[in-house]
């Protein structure tokens, strides 16, 4: 079974992904793939340097993520140019990992699953992790280097909560849930989906 996992930034999606691994799933994290592609020597680095110049890289030769994030939020054309480099590479790596998975349950962790418009047809189920926007912002601000303004800007650029929930086969409302309760919800859902498959 192929499941698409998504949720807004700060929703707790990564925690849910960990519980899915516990349930025996192979989790393919598209954000992790993107980070790997943009580390020093990563496969996307030459194209990024060619497209955006040396200022797009940090002193180690990785993509300067804070700088590119800010530029992409302020200029949609920069976002499109960066996505044109990254998305084909992410897609190829995602497919390779899915083909090599040794489990009956493959989870594609895709933050922008709804926004991309391509994923619904590739998965049997969509699981959305949801919480209030203020909770998202508060959680993101606990990460190093994130301000309220930056966190809020990211939340506003992602699909609205109602749009994500509308495409979901299941929604986990991760608002003030204890980790034990969150874990139980995830494991129960996976078991139900396995029985129904």
GROMACS .gro file of C-alpha atoms in nm, residues 45-172:
model
  128
   45UNK     CA    1   2.455   2.188  -0.657
   46UNK     CA    2   2.608   2.237  -1.005
   47UNK     CA    3   2.270   2.334  -1.156
   48UNK     CA    4   2.189   2.565  -0.863
   49UNK     CA    5   2.527   2.740  -0.896
   50UNK     CA    6   2.476   2.778  -1.271
   51UNK     CA    7   2.121   2.909  -1.237
   52UNK     CA    8   2.164   3.141  -0.937
   53UNK     CA    9   2.538   3.207  -0.908
   54UNK     CA   10   2.785   3.148  -0.627
   55UNK     CA   11   2.577   3.359  -0.386
   56UNK     CA   12   2.324   3.072  -0.374
   57UNK     CA   13   2.585   2.857  -0.195
   58UNK     CA   14   2.723   2.885   0.157
   59UNK     CA   15   3.091   2.870   0.255
   60UNK     CA   16   3.083   2.488   0.263
   61UNK     CA   17   2.944   2.461  -0.090
   62UNK     CA   18   2.593   2.362   0.012
   63UNK     CA   19   2.287   2.553  -0.102
   64UNK     CA   20   2.236   2.850   0.131
   65UNK     CA   21   1.892   2.737   0.247
   66UNK     CA   22   1.795   3.046   0.454
   67UNK     CA   23   1.895   3.279   0.171
   68UNK     CA   24   1.720   3.076  -0.101
   69UNK     CA   25   1.411   3.034   0.120
   70UNK     CA   26   1.387   3.411   0.160
   71UNK     CA   27   1.444   3.478  -0.210
   72UNK     CA   28   1.187   3.216  -0.311
   73UNK     CA   29   0.922   3.360  -0.077
   74UNK     CA   30   0.977   3.708  -0.214
   75UNK     CA   31   0.996   3.615  -0.582
   76UNK     CA   32   0.776   3.335  -0.726
   77UNK     CA   33   0.993   3.312  -1.037
   78UNK     CA   34   1.295   3.216  -0.822
   79UNK     CA   35   1.083   2.950  -0.653
   80UNK     CA   36   0.979   2.808  -0.992
   81UNK     CA   37   1.340   2.805  -1.119
   82UNK     CA   38   1.461   2.626  -0.806
   83UNK     CA   39   1.175   2.374  -0.822
   84UNK     CA   40   1.257   2.306  -1.190
   85UNK     CA   41   1.601   2.191  -1.076
   86UNK     CA   42   1.500   1.999  -0.764
   87UNK     CA   43   1.168   1.833  -0.847
   88UNK     CA   44   1.292   1.600  -1.126
   89UNK     CA   45   1.585   1.489  -0.908
   90UNK     CA   46   1.358   1.436  -0.606
   91UNK     CA   47   1.112   1.241  -0.821
   92UNK     CA   48   1.382   1.008  -0.956
   93UNK     CA   49   1.526   0.940  -0.608
   94UNK     CA   50   1.177   0.888  -0.462
   95UNK     CA   51   1.095   0.630  -0.728
   96UNK     CA   52   1.427   0.448  -0.678
   97UNK     CA   53   1.369   0.424  -0.302
   98UNK     CA   54   1.011   0.302  -0.351
   99UNK     CA   55   1.125   0.026  -0.587
  100UNK     CA   56   1.388  -0.092  -0.337
  101UNK     CA   57   1.153  -0.092  -0.034
  102UNK     CA   58   1.108  -0.430   0.138
  103UNK     CA   59   0.769  -0.381   0.300
  104UNK     CA   60   0.398  -0.390   0.218
  105UNK     CA   61   0.361  -0.027   0.330
  106UNK     CA   62   0.537   0.263   0.160
  107UNK     CA   63   0.479   0.614   0.293
  108UNK     CA   64   0.570   0.918   0.088
  109UNK     CA   65   0.632   1.208   0.327
  110UNK     CA   66   0.552   1.506   0.103
  111UNK     CA   67   0.505   1.847   0.272
  112UNK     CA   68   0.359   1.999  -0.047
  113UNK     CA   69   0.153   1.696  -0.152
  114UNK     CA   70  -0.165   1.902  -0.197
  115UNK     CA   71   0.010   2.194  -0.364
  116UNK     CA   72   0.189   1.975  -0.618
  117UNK     CA   73  -0.134   1.832  -0.758
  118UNK     CA   74   0.055   1.521  -0.877
  119UNK     CA   75   0.051   1.295  -0.573
  120UNK     CA   76  -0.315   1.204  -0.527
  121UNK     CA   77  -0.307   0.964  -0.821
  122UNK     CA   78   0.017   0.801  -0.700
  123UNK     CA   79  -0.104   0.686  -0.359
  124UNK     CA   80  -0.392   0.472  -0.228
  125UNK     CA   81  -0.450   0.687   0.081
  126UNK     CA   82  -0.362   1.038   0.199
  127UNK     CA   83  -0.297   1.101   0.567
  128UNK     CA   84  -0.301   1.465   0.679
  129UNK     CA   85  -0.154   1.580   1.009
  130UNK     CA   86  -0.335   1.897   1.112
  131UNK     CA   87  -0.324   2.160   1.385
  132UNK     CA   88  -0.408   2.528   1.436
  133UNK     CA   89  -0.194   2.780   1.246
  134UNK     CA   90  -0.084   2.950   1.567
  135UNK     CA   91   0.038   2.613   1.696
  136UNK     CA   92   0.234   2.563   1.374
  137UNK     CA   93   0.400   2.902   1.408
  138UNK     CA   94   0.482   2.848   1.774
  139UNK     CA   95   0.642   2.509   1.703
  140UNK     CA   96   0.845   2.637   1.408
  141UNK     CA   97   0.976   2.931   1.611
  142UNK     CA   98   1.142   2.677   1.842
  143UNK     CA   99   1.369   2.572   1.556
  144UNK     CA  100   1.706   2.748   1.526
  145UNK     CA  101   1.701   3.059   1.304
  146UNK     CA  102   1.325   3.090   1.266
  147UNK     CA  103   1.142   3.412   1.350
  148UNK     CA  104   0.767   3.457   1.384
  149UNK     CA  105   0.755   3.650   1.055
  150UNK     CA  106   0.940   3.376   0.863
  151UNK     CA  107   0.733   3.097   1.017
  152UNK     CA  108   0.410   3.284   0.947
  153UNK     CA  109   0.516   3.349   0.586
  154UNK     CA  110   0.580   2.978   0.529
  155UNK     CA  111   0.243   2.883   0.680
  156UNK     CA  112   0.065   3.137   0.457
  157UNK     CA  113   0.237   3.007   0.142
  158UNK     CA  114   0.133   2.649   0.204
  159UNK     CA  115  -0.209   2.511   0.115
  160UNK     CA  116  -0.483   2.620   0.356
  161UNK     CA  117  -0.575   2.365   0.621
  162UNK     CA  118  -0.922   2.310   0.473
  163UNK     CA  119  -0.768   2.230   0.132
  164UNK     CA  120  -0.536   1.969   0.285
  165UNK     CA  121  -0.818   1.815   0.487
  166UNK     CA  122  -1.042   1.802   0.177
  167UNK     CA  123  -0.798   1.569  -0.003
  168UNK     CA  124  -0.741   1.345   0.301
  169UNK     CA  125  -0.857   0.990   0.356
  170UNK     CA  126  -0.775   1.043   0.724
  171UNK     CA  127  -0.686   1.345   0.937
  172UNK     CA  128  -0.496   1.334   1.264
   0.00000   0.00000   0.00000
